[in-house]
mmCIF file of N, CA and C in Angstrom:
data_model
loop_
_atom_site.group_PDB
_atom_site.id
_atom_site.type_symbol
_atom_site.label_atom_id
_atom_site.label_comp_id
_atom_site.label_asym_id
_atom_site.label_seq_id
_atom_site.Cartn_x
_atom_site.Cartn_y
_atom_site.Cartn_z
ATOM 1 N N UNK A 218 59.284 -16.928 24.353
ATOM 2 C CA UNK A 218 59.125 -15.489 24.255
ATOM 3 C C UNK A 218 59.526 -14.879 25.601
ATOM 4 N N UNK A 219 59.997 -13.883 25.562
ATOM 5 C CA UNK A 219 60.636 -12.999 26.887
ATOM 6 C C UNK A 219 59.345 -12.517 27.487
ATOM 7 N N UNK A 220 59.475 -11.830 28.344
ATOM 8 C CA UNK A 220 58.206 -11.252 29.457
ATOM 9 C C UNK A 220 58.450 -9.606 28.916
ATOM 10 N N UNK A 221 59.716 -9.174 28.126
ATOM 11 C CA UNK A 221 59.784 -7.578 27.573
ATOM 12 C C UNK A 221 58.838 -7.617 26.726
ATOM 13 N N UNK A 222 59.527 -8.762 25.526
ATOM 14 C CA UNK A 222 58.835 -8.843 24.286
ATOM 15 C C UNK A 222 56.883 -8.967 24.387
ATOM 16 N N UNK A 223 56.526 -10.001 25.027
ATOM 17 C CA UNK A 223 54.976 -9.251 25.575
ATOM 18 C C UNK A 223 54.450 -8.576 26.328
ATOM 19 N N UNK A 224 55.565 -8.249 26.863
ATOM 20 C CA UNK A 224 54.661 -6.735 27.821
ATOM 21 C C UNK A 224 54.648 -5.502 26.583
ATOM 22 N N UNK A 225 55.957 -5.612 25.243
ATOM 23 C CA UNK A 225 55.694 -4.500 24.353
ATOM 24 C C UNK A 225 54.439 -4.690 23.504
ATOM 25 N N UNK A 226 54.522 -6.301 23.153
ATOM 26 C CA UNK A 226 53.110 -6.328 22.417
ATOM 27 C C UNK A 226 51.559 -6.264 23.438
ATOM 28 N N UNK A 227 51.587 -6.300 24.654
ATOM 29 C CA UNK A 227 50.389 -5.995 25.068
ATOM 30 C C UNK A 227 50.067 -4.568 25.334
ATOM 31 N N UNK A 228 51.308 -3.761 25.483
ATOM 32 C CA UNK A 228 51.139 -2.753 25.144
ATOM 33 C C UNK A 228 50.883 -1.786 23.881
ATOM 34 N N UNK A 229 51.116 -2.341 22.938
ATOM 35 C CA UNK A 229 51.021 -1.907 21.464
ATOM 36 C C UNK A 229 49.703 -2.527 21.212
ATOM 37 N N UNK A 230 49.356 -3.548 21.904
ATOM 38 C CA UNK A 230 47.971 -3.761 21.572
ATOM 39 C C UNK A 230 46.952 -2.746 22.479
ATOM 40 N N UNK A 231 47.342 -2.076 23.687
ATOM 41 C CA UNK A 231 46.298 -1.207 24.059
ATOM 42 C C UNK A 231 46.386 -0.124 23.234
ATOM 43 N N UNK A 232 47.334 0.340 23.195
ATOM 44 C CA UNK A 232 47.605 1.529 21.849
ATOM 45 C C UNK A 232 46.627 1.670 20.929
ATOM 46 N N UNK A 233 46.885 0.168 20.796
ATOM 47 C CA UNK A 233 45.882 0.149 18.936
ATOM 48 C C UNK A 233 44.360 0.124 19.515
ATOM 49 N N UNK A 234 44.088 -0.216 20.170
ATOM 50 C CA UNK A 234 42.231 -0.705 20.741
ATOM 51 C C UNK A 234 42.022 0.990 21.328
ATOM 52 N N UNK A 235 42.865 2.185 22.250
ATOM 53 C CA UNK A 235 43.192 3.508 22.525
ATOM 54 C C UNK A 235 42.708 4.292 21.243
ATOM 55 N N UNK A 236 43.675 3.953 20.051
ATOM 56 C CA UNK A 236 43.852 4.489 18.755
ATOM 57 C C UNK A 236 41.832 4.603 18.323
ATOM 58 N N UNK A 237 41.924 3.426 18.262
ATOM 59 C CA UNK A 237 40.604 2.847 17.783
ATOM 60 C C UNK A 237 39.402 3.657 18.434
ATOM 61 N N UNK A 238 39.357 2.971 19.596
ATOM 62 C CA UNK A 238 38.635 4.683 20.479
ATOM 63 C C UNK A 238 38.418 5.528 20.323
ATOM 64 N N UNK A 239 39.661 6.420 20.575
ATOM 65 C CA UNK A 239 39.390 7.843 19.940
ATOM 66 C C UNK A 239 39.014 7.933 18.312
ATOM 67 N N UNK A 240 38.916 7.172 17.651
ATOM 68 C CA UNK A 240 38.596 7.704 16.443
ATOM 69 C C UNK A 240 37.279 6.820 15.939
ATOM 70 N N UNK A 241 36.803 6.456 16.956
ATOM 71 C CA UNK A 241 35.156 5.503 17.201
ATOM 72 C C UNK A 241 34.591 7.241 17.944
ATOM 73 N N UNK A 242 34.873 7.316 18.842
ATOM 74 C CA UNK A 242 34.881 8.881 19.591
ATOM 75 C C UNK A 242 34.874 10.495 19.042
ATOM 76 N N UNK A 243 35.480 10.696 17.792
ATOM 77 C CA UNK A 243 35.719 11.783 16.941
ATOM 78 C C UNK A 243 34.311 11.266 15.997
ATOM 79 N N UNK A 244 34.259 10.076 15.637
ATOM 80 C CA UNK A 244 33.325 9.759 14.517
ATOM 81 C C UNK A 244 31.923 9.966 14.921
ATOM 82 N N UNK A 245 31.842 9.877 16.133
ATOM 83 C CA UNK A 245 30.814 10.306 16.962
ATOM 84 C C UNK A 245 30.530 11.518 17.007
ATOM 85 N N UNK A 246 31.663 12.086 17.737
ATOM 86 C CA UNK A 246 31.482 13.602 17.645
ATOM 87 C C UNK A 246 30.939 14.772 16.717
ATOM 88 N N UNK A 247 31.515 14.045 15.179
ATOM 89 C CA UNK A 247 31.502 14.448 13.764
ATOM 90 C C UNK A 247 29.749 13.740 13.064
ATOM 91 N N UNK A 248 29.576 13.288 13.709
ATOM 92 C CA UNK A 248 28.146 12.656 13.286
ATOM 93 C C UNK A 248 26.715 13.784 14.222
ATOM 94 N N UNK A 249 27.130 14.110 15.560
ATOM 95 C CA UNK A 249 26.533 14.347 16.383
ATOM 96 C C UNK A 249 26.244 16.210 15.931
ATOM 97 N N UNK A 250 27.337 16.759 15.331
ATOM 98 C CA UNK A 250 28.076 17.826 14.776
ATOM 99 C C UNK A 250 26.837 18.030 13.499
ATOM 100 N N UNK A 251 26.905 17.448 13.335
ATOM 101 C CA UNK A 251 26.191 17.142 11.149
ATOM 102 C C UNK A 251 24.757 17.388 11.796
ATOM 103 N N UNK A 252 24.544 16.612 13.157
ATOM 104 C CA UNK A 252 23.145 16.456 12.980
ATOM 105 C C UNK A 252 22.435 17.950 13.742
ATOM 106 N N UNK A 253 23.380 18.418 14.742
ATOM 107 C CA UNK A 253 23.164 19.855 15.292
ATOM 108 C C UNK A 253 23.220 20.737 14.072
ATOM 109 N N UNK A 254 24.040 20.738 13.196
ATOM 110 C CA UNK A 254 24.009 21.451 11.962
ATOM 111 C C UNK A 254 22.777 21.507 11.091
ATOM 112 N N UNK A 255 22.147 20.213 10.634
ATOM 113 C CA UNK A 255 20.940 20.033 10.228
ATOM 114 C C UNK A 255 19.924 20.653 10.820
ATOM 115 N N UNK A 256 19.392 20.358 12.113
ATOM 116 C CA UNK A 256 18.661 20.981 12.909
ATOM 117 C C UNK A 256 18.753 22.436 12.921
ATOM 118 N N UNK A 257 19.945 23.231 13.329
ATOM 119 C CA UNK A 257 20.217 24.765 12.773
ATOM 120 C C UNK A 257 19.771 25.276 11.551
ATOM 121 N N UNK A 258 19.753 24.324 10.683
ATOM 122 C CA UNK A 258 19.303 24.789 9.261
ATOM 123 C C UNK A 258 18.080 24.823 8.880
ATOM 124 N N UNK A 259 17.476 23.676 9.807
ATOM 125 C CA UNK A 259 15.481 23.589 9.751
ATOM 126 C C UNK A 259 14.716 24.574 10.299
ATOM 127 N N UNK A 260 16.054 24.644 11.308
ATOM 128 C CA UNK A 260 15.227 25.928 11.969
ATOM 129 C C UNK A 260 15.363 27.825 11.961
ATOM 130 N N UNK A 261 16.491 27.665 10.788
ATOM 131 C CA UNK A 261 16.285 28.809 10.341
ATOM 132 C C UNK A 261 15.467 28.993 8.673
ATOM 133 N N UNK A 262 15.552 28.017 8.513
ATOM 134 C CA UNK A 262 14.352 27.962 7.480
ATOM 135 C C UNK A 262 13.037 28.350 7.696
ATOM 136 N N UNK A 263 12.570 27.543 9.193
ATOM 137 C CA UNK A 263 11.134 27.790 9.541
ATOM 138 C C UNK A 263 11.443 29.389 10.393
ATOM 139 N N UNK A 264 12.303 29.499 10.651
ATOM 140 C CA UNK A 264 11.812 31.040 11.189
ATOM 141 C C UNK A 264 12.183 32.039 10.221
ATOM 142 N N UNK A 265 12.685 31.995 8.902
ATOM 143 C CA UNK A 265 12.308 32.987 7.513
ATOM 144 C C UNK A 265 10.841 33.136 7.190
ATOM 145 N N UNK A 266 10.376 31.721 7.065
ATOM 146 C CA UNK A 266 9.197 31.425 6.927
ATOM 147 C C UNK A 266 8.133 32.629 7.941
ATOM 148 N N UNK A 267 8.467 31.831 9.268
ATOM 149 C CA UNK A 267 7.655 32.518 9.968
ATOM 150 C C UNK A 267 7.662 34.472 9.989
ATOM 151 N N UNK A 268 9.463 34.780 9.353
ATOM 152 C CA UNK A 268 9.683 35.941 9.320
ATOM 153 C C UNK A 268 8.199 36.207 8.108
ATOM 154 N N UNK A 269 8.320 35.594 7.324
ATOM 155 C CA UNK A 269 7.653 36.339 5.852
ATOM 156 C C UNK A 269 6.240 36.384 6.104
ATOM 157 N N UNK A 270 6.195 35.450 7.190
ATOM 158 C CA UNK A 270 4.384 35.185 7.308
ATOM 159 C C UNK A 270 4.123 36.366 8.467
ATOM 160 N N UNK A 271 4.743 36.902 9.164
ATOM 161 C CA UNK A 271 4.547 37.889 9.913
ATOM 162 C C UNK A 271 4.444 39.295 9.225
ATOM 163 N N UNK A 272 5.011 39.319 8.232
ATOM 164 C CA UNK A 272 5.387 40.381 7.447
ATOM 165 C C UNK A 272 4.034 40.585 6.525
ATOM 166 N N UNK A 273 3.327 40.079 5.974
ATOM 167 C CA UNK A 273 2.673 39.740 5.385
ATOM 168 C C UNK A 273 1.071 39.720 5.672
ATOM 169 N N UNK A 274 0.775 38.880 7.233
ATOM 170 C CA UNK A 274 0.441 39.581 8.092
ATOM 171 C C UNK A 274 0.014 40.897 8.139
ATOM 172 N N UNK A 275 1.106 41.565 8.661
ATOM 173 C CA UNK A 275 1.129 42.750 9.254
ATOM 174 C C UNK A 275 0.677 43.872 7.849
ATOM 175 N N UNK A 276 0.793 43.591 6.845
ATOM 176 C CA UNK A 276 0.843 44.008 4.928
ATOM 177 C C UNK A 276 -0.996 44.192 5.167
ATOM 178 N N UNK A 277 -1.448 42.994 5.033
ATOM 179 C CA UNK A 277 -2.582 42.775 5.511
ATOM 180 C C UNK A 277 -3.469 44.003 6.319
ATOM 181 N N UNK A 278 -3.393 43.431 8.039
ATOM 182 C CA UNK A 278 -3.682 44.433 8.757
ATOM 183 C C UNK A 278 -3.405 46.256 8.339
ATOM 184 N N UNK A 279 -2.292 46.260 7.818
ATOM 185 C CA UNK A 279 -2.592 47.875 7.532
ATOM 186 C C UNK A 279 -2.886 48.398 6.409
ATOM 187 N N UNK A 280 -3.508 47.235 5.162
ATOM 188 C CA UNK A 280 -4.476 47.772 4.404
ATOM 189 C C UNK A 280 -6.115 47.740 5.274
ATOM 190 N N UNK A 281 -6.115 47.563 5.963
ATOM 191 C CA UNK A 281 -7.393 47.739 6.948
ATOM 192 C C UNK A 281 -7.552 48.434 7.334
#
């Protein structure tokens, strides 16, 4: 084998392990993404909640 011919395949092999990376890296990103999303959603749930219970509340107090 020539010293071109594996310097192209050791290079095509960092490529591919590079390749691999970044998309080990995006999958991450996209997981990390979902879970900030989730959390955004719990917590506008609990503060409707807390909206209605304030409201309600307050319904309360000024039949008093």
């Amino acid at each position: 084998m020539r010293f071109e011919d594996s310097a192209v395949k050791l290079k095509s092999s960092r490529n591919r392990r590079e390749r691999g990376l970044e998309i080990v890296k995006a999958m991450a990103a996209i997981e990390d993404t979902r879970e900030k999303i989730k959390t955004a959603k719990i917590r506008l749930v609990a503060a409707r909640k807390m909206k209605e219970a304030a409201r309600a509340a307050e319904a309360v107090a000024s039949r008093d």
